[in-house]
Short mmCIF file of C-alpha atoms in Angstrom, two decimals:
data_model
loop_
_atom_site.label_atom_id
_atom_site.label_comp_id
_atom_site.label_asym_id
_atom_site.label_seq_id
_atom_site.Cartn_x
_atom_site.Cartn_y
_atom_site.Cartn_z
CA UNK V 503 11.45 -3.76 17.17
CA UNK V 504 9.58 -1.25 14.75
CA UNK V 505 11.93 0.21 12.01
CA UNK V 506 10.04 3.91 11.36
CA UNK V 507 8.73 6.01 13.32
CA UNK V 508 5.91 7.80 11.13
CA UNK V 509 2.33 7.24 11.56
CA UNK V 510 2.28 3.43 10.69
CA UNK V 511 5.18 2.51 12.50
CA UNK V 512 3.54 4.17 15.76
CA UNK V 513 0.68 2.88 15.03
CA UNK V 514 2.10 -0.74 14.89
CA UNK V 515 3.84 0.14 18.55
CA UNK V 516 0.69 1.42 19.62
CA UNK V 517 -1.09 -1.57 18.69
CA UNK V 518 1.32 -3.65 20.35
CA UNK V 519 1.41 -2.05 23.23
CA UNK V 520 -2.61 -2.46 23.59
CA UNK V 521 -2.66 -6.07 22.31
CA UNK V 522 -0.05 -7.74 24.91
CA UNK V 523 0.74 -5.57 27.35
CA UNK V 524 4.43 -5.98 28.88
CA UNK V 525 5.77 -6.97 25.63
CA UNK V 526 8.56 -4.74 25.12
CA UNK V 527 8.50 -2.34 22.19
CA UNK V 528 11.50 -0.19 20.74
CA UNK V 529 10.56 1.76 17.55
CA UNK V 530 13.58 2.90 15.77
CA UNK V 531 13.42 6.43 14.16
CA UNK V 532 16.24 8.29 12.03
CA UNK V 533 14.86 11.41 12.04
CA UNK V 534 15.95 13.89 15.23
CA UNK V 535 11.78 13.21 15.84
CA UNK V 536 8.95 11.27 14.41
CA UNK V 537 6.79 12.44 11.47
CA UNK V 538 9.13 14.03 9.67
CA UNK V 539 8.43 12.74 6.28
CA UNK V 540 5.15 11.40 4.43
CA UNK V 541 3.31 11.32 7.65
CA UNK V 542 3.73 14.96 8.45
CA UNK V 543 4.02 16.14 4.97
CA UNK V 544 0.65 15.71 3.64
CA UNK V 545 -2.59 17.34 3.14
CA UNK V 546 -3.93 16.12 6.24
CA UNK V 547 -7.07 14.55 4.62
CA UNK V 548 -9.15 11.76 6.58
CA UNK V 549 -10.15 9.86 3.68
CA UNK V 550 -13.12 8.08 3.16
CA UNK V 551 -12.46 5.06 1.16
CA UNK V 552 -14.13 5.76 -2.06
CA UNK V 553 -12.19 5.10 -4.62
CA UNK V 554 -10.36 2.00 -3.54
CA UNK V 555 -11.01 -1.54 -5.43
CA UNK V 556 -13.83 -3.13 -2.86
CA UNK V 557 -12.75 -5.70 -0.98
CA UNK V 558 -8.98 -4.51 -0.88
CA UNK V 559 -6.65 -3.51 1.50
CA UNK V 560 -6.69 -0.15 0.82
CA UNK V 561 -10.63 -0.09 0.67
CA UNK V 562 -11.22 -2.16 3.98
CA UNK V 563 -8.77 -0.17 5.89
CA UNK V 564 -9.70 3.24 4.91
CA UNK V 565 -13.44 2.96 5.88
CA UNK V 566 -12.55 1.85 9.29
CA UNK V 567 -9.83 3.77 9.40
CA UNK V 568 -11.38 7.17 8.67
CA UNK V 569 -13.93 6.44 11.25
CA UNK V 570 -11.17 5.47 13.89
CA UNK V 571 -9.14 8.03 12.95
CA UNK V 572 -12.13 10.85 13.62
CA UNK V 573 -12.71 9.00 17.57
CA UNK V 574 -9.22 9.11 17.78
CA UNK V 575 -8.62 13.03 17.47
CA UNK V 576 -11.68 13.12 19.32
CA UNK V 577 -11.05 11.20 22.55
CA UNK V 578 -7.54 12.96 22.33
CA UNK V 579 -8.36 16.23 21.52
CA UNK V 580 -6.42 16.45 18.20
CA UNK V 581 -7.87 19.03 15.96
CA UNK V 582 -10.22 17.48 13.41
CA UNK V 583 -12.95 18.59 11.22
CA UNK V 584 -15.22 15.98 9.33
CA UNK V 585 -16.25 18.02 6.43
CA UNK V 586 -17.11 16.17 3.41
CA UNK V 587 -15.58 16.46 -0.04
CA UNK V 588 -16.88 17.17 -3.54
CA UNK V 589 -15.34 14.84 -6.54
CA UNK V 590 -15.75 17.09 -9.69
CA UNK V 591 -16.56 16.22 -13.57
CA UNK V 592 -15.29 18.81 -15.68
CA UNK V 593 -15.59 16.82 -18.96
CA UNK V 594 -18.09 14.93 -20.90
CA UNK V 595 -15.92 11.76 -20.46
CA UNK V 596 -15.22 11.87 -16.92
CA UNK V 597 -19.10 11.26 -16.17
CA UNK V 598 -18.61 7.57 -16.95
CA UNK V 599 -16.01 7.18 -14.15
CA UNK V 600 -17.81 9.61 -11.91
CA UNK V 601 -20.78 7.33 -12.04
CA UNK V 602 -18.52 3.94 -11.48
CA UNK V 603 -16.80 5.74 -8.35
CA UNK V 604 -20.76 6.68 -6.53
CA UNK V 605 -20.87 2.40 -7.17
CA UNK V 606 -17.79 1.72 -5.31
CA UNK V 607 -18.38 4.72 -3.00
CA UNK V 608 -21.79 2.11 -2.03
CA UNK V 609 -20.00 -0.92 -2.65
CA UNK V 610 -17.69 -0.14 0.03
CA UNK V 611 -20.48 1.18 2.29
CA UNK V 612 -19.94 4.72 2.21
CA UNK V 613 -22.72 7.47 1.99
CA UNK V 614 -22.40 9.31 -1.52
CA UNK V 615 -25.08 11.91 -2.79
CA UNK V 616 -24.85 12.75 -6.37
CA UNK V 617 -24.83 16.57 -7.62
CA UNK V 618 -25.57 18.73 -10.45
CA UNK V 619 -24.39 22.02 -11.05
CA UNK V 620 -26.87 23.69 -9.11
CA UNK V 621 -26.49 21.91 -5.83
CA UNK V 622 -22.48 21.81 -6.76
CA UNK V 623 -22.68 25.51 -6.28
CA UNK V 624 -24.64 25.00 -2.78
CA UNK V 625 -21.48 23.23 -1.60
CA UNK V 626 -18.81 25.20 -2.93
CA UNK V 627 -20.29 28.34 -5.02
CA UNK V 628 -16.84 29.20 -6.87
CA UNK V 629 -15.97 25.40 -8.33
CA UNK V 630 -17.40 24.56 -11.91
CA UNK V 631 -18.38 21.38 -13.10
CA UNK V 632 -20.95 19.20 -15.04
CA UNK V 633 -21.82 16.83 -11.95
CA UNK V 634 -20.17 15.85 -8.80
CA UNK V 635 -20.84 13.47 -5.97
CA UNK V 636 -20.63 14.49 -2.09
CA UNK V 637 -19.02 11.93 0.07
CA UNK V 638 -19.64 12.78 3.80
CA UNK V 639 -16.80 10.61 5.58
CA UNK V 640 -14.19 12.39 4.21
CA UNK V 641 -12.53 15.03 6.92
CA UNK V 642 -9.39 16.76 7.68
CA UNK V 643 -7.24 16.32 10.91
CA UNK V 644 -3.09 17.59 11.98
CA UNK V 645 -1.49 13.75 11.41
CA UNK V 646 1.64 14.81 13.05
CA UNK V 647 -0.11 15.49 16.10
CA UNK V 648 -1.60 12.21 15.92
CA UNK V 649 1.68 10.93 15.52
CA UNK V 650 3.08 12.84 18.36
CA UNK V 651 -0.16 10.96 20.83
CA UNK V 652 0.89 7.90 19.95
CA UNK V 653 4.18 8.25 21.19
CA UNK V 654 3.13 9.73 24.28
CA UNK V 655 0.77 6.33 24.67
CA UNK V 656 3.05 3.89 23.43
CA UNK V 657 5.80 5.27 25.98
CA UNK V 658 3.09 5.43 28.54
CA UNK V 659 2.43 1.97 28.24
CA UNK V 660 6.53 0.90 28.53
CA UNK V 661 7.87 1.10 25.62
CA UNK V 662 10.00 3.44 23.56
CA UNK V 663 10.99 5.95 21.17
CA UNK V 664 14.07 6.32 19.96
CA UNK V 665 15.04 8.97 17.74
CA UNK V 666 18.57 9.32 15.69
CA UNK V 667 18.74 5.81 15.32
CA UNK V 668 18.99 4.95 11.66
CA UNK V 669 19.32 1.34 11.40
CA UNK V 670 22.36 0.46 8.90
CA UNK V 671 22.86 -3.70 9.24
CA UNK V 672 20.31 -6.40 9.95
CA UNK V 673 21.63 -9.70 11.87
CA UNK V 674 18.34 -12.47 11.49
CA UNK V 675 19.52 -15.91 13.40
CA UNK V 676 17.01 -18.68 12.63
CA UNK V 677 15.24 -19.19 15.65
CA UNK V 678 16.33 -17.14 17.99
CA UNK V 679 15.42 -13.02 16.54
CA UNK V 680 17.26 -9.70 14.74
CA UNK V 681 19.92 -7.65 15.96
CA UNK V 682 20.42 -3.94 14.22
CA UNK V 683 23.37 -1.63 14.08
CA UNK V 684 22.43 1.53 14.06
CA UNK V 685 24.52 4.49 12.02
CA UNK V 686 25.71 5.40 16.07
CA UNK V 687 27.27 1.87 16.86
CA UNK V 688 24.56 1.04 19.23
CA UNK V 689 23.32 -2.84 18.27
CA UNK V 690 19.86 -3.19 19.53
CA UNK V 691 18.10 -6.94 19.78
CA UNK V 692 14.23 -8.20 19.19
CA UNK V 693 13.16 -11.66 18.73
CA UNK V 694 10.97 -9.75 15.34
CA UNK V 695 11.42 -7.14 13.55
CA UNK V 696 8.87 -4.33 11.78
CA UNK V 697 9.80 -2.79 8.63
CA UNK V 698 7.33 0.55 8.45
CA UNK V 699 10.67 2.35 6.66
CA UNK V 700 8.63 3.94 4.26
CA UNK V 701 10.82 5.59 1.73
CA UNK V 702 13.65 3.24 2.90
CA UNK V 703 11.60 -0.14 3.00
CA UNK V 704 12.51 -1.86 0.74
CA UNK V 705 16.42 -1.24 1.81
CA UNK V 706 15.64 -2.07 4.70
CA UNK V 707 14.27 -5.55 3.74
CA UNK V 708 17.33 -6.09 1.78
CA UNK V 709 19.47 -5.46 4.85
CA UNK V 710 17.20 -7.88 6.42
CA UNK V 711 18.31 -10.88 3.96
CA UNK V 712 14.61 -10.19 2.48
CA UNK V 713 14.03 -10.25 -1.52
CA UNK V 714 11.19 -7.65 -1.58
CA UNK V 715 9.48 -7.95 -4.93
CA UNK V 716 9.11 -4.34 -5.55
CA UNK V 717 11.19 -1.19 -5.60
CA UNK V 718 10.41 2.59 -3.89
CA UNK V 719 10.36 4.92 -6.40
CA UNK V 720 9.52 8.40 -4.93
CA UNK V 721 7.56 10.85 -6.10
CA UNK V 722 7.25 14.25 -5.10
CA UNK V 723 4.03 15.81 -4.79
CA UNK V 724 4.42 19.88 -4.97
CA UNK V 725 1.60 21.82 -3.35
CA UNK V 726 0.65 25.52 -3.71
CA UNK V 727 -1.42 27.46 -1.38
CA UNK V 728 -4.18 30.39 -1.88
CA UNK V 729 -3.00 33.56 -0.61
CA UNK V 730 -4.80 34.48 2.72
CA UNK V 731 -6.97 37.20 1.17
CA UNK V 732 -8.33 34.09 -1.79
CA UNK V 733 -8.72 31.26 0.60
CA UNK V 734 -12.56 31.97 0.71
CA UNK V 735 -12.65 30.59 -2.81
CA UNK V 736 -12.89 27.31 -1.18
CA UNK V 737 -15.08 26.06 2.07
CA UNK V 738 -13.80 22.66 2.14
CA UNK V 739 -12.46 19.65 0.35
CA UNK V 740 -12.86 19.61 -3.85
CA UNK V 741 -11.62 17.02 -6.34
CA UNK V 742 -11.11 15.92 -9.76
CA UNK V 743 -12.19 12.63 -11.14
CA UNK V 744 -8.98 10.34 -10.87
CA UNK V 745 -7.92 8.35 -13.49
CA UNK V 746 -8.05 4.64 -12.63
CA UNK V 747 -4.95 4.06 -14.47
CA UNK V 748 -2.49 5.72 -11.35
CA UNK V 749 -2.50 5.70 -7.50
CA UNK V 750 -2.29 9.73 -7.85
CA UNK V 751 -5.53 11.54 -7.50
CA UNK V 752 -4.78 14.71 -9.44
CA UNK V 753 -4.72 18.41 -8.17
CA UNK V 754 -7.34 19.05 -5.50
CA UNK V 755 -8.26 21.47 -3.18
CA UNK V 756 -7.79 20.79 0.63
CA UNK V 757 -8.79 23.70 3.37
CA UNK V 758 -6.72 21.88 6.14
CA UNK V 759 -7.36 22.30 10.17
CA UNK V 760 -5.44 25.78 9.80
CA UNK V 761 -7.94 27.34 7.44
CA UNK V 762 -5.32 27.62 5.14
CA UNK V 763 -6.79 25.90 1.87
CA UNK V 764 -3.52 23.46 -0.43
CA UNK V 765 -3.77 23.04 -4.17
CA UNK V 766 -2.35 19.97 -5.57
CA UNK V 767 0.02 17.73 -5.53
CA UNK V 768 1.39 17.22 -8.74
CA UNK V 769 3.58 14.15 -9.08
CA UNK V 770 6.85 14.26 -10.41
CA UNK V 771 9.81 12.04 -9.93
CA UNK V 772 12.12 12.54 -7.07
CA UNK V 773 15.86 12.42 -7.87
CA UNK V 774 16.38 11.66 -4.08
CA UNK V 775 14.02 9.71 -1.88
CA UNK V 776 13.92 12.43 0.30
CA UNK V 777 13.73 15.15 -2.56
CA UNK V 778 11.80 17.51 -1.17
CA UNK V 779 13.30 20.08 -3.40
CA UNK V 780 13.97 19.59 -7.43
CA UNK V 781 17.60 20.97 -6.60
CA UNK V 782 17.95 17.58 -4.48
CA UNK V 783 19.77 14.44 -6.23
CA UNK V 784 21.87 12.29 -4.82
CA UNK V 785 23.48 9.41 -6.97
CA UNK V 786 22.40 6.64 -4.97
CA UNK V 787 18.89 6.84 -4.74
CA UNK V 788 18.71 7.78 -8.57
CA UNK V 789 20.75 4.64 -9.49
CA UNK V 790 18.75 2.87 -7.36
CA UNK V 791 15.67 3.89 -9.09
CA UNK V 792 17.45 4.05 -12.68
CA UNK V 793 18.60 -0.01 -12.19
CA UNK V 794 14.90 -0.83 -11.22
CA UNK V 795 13.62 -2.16 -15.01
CA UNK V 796 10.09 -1.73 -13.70
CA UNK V 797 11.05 2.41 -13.89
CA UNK V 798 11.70 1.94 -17.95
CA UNK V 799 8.75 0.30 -17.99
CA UNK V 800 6.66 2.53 -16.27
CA UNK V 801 7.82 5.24 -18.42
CA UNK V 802 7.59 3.60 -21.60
CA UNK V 803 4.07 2.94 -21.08
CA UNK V 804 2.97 6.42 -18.95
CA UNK V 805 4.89 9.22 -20.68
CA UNK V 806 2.59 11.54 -21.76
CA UNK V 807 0.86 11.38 -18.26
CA UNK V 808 4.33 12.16 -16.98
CA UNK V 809 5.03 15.25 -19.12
CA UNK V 810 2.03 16.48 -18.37
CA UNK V 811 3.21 16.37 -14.68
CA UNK V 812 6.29 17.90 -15.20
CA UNK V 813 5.17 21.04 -17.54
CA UNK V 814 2.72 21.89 -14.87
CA UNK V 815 5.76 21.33 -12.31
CA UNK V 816 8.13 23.76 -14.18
CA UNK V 817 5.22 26.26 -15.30
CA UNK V 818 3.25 27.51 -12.70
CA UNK V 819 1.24 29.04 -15.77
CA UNK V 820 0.21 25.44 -16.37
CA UNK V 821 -1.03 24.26 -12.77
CA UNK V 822 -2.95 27.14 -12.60
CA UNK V 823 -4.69 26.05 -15.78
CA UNK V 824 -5.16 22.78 -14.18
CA UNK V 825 -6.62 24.66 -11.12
CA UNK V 826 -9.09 26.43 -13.21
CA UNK V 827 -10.65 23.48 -14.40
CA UNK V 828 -11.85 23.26 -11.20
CA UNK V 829 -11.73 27.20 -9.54
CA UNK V 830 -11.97 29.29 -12.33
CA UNK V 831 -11.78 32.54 -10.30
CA UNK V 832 -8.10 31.33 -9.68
CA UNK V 833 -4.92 33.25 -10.96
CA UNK V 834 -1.32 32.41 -11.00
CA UNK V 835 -0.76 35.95 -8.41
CA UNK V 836 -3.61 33.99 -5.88
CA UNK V 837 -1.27 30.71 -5.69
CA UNK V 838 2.14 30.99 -3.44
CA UNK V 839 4.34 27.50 -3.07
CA UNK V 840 4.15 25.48 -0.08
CA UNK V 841 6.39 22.25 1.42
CA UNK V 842 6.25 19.32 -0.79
CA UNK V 843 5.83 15.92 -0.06
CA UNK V 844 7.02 12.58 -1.19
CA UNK V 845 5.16 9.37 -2.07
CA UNK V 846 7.25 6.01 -1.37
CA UNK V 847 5.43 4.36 -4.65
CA UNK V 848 6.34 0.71 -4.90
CA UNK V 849 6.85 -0.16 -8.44
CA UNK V 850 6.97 -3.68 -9.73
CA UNK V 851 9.66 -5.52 -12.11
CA UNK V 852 7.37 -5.22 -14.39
CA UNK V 853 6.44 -1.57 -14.11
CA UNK V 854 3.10 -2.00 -12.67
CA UNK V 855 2.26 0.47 -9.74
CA UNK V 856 1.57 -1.04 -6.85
CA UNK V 857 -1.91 -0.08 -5.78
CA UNK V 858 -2.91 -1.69 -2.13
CA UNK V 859 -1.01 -1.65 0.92
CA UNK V 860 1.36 -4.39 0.43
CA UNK V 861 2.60 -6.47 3.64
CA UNK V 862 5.25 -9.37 3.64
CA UNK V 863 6.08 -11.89 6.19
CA UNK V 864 9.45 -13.75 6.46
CA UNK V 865 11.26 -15.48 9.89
CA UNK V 866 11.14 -12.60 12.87
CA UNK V 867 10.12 -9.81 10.08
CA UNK V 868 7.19 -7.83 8.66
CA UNK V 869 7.46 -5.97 6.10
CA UNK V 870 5.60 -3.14 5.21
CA UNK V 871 6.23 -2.23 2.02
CA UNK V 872 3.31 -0.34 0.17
CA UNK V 873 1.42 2.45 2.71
CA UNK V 874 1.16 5.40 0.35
CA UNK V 875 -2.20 7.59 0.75
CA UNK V 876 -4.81 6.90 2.47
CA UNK V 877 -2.10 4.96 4.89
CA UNK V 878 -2.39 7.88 7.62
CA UNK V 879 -5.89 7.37 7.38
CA UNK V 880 -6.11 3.96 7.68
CA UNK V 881 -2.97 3.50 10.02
CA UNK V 882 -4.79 2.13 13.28
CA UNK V 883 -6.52 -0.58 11.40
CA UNK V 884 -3.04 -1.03 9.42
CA UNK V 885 -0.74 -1.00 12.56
CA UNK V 886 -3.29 -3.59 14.29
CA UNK V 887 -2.92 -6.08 11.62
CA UNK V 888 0.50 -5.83 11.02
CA UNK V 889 1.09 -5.92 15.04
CA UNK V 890 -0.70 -9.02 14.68
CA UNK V 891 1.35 -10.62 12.14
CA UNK V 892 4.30 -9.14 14.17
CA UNK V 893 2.74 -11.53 17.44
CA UNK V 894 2.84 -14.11 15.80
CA UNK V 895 6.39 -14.06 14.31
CA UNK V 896 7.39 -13.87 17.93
CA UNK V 897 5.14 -16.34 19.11
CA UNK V 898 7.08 -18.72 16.58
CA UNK V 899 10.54 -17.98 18.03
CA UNK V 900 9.57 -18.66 21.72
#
């Protein structure tokens, strides 16, 4: 049983499906269909794997991901586009980290061509900056359709899809598998259980009888888009220099499969975990994430980096100045809102942001508890391994 039914939970059927055929495989979804929240609420970037720690999860899964992830829309005729990205020094003291990510970039095997701002302008002739590297790995592809394929396979090969089944009580019996309730009534049996909840994992791990050792904290990432007549300001895929201090990689520029080209995400906290809007709060999920004393932490130690986030979420005056850095042709009239997203961040007790994928085993469960960005990317390499782990939790029960 897979509890989730975005890209990693598919992905984790999928694999299933493909490692030992005529197991059965149920995937429980809440949502009226799959995809509906940080899988198909993105920027649709195929990542390449640059700037993750070498030798991580995040890192391993990424580069083999992004390359899967390209056959995949290939061999399935998914609309894809591999067109490289630009990461962008603005500042005198971002060179120092620009330089340290073209070293991971070739630490992690990844081809990465450094700029200046002469053959930055041969690239993309409207961005500004001191130096940049190219990274050619890095694409764009439509993950809900990918999401949407792997249903079709994963019912092709027997198994299924159930939508509208929020899962609200756990049953684990020692030896012998899980039973759920779902919010309907129905109870539905496995001898394991997947927890690819996203937003809701760690809840879900709690119903389980599961002590995970972090808590979601959402954040919501709030896009713009250039108006139709602008979008020629940008050919492809341009980005700051993160800071290695946060998972968040600052506002970039993203022309998607559409043509259409996003700006951003900023990252502000959610008052709801699915707080798509700053008008949504509901008590439980900001108690939840109030109690957690890894929040106060976090906080105490990141506040300015937070306010900064929030002015430029309440002043659109201010994201376009943090547009500019990077486009300064840009004006507030060329930038019109689009959907938001939101990042299940796992936080630790003692405010430390998770930064890998993070994946916990206990009797007939998996739980999948970290799979923030570049998850979608790497979620075939990501569903294999946790449909492996999955194996052999029912192996053990047989």
């Amino acid at each position: 049983m897979v509890v989730g039914g975005g890209i990693v939970g598919l992905a984790t059927a999928y694999a299933l499906t493909r490692s030992r055929p005529g197991t059965r495989v149920v995937v429980l979804e809440k949502e009226p269909a799959p995809a509906r929240h940080q899988t198909g609420r993105n920027s649709g970037v195929i990542h390449s794997g640059v700037y993750y720690r070498p030798g991580s999860l995040k890192a391993r899964y990424a580069v083999r991901g992004a390359a899967e992830m390209v056959k995949f829309c290939a061999e399935h005729g998914i609309t894809h586009r591999v067109t490289g990205k630009l990461i962008v020094a603005t500042e005198r003291d971002e060179l120092p980290r620009l330089h340290a990510l073209v070293q991971r970039g070739r630490e992690n095997g990844i081809p990465v061509r450094e700029l200046g701002p002469a053959q930055i302008a041969e690239y993309e002739p409207h961005v500004a900056g001191l130096a940049a590297i190219h990274v050619g790995t890095t694409g764009v592809c439509d993950y809900g359709a990918v999401a949407g394929e792997l249903v079709r396979l994963v019912t092709a090969a027997g198994g299924e899809v159930r939508c509208g089944a929020e899962v609200t009580a756990v049953d684990r019996r020692p030896g012998v598998g899980v039973a759920v309730r779902t919010a309907a009534g129905e109870v539905v049996r496995a001898r394991a259980l997947v927890n690819c909840a996203g937003l809701h994992c760690d809840r879900v791990a709690r119903l389980a009888g599961d002590a995970p050792p972090v808590r979601i904290v959402p954040f919501r990432g709030e896009y713009h888009e250039l108006v139709p007549a602008r979008s020629g300001l940008v050919r492809g895929l341009v980005y700051p220099v993160p800071d290695p201090a946060f998972p968040f990689l600052g506002v970039h520029l993203t022309r998607g499969v559409d043509g259409s080209v996003h700006v951003g995400p900023n990252a502000v906290p959610a008052l709801a975990r699915e707080g798509y809007r700053r008008s949504t709060v509901r008590p439980r999920d900001l108690a939840g994430t109030l109690g957690h004393p890894g929040v106060w932490r976090l906080a105490r130690r990141h506040w300015r980096y937070g306010a900064g986030e929030v002015r430029r979420s309440l002043s659109k005056a201010a994201f376009t100045e943090a547009v500019r850095r990077l486009l300064p042709g840009v004006g507030e009239d060329d930038l019109v809102p689009a959907p938001a997203g939101v990042r299940a961040q796992a936080v630790g007790p003692d405010g430390t942001l998770v930064d890998d994928f993070l994946i916990t085993e206990a009797p007939h469960t998996v739980h999948v508890l970290n799979a923030p960005s570049p998850a979608a990317t790497a979620s075939l390499p990501i569903g294999r391994e946790v449909a492996r782990r999955a194996l052999a939790a029912l192996d053990a029960v047989r």
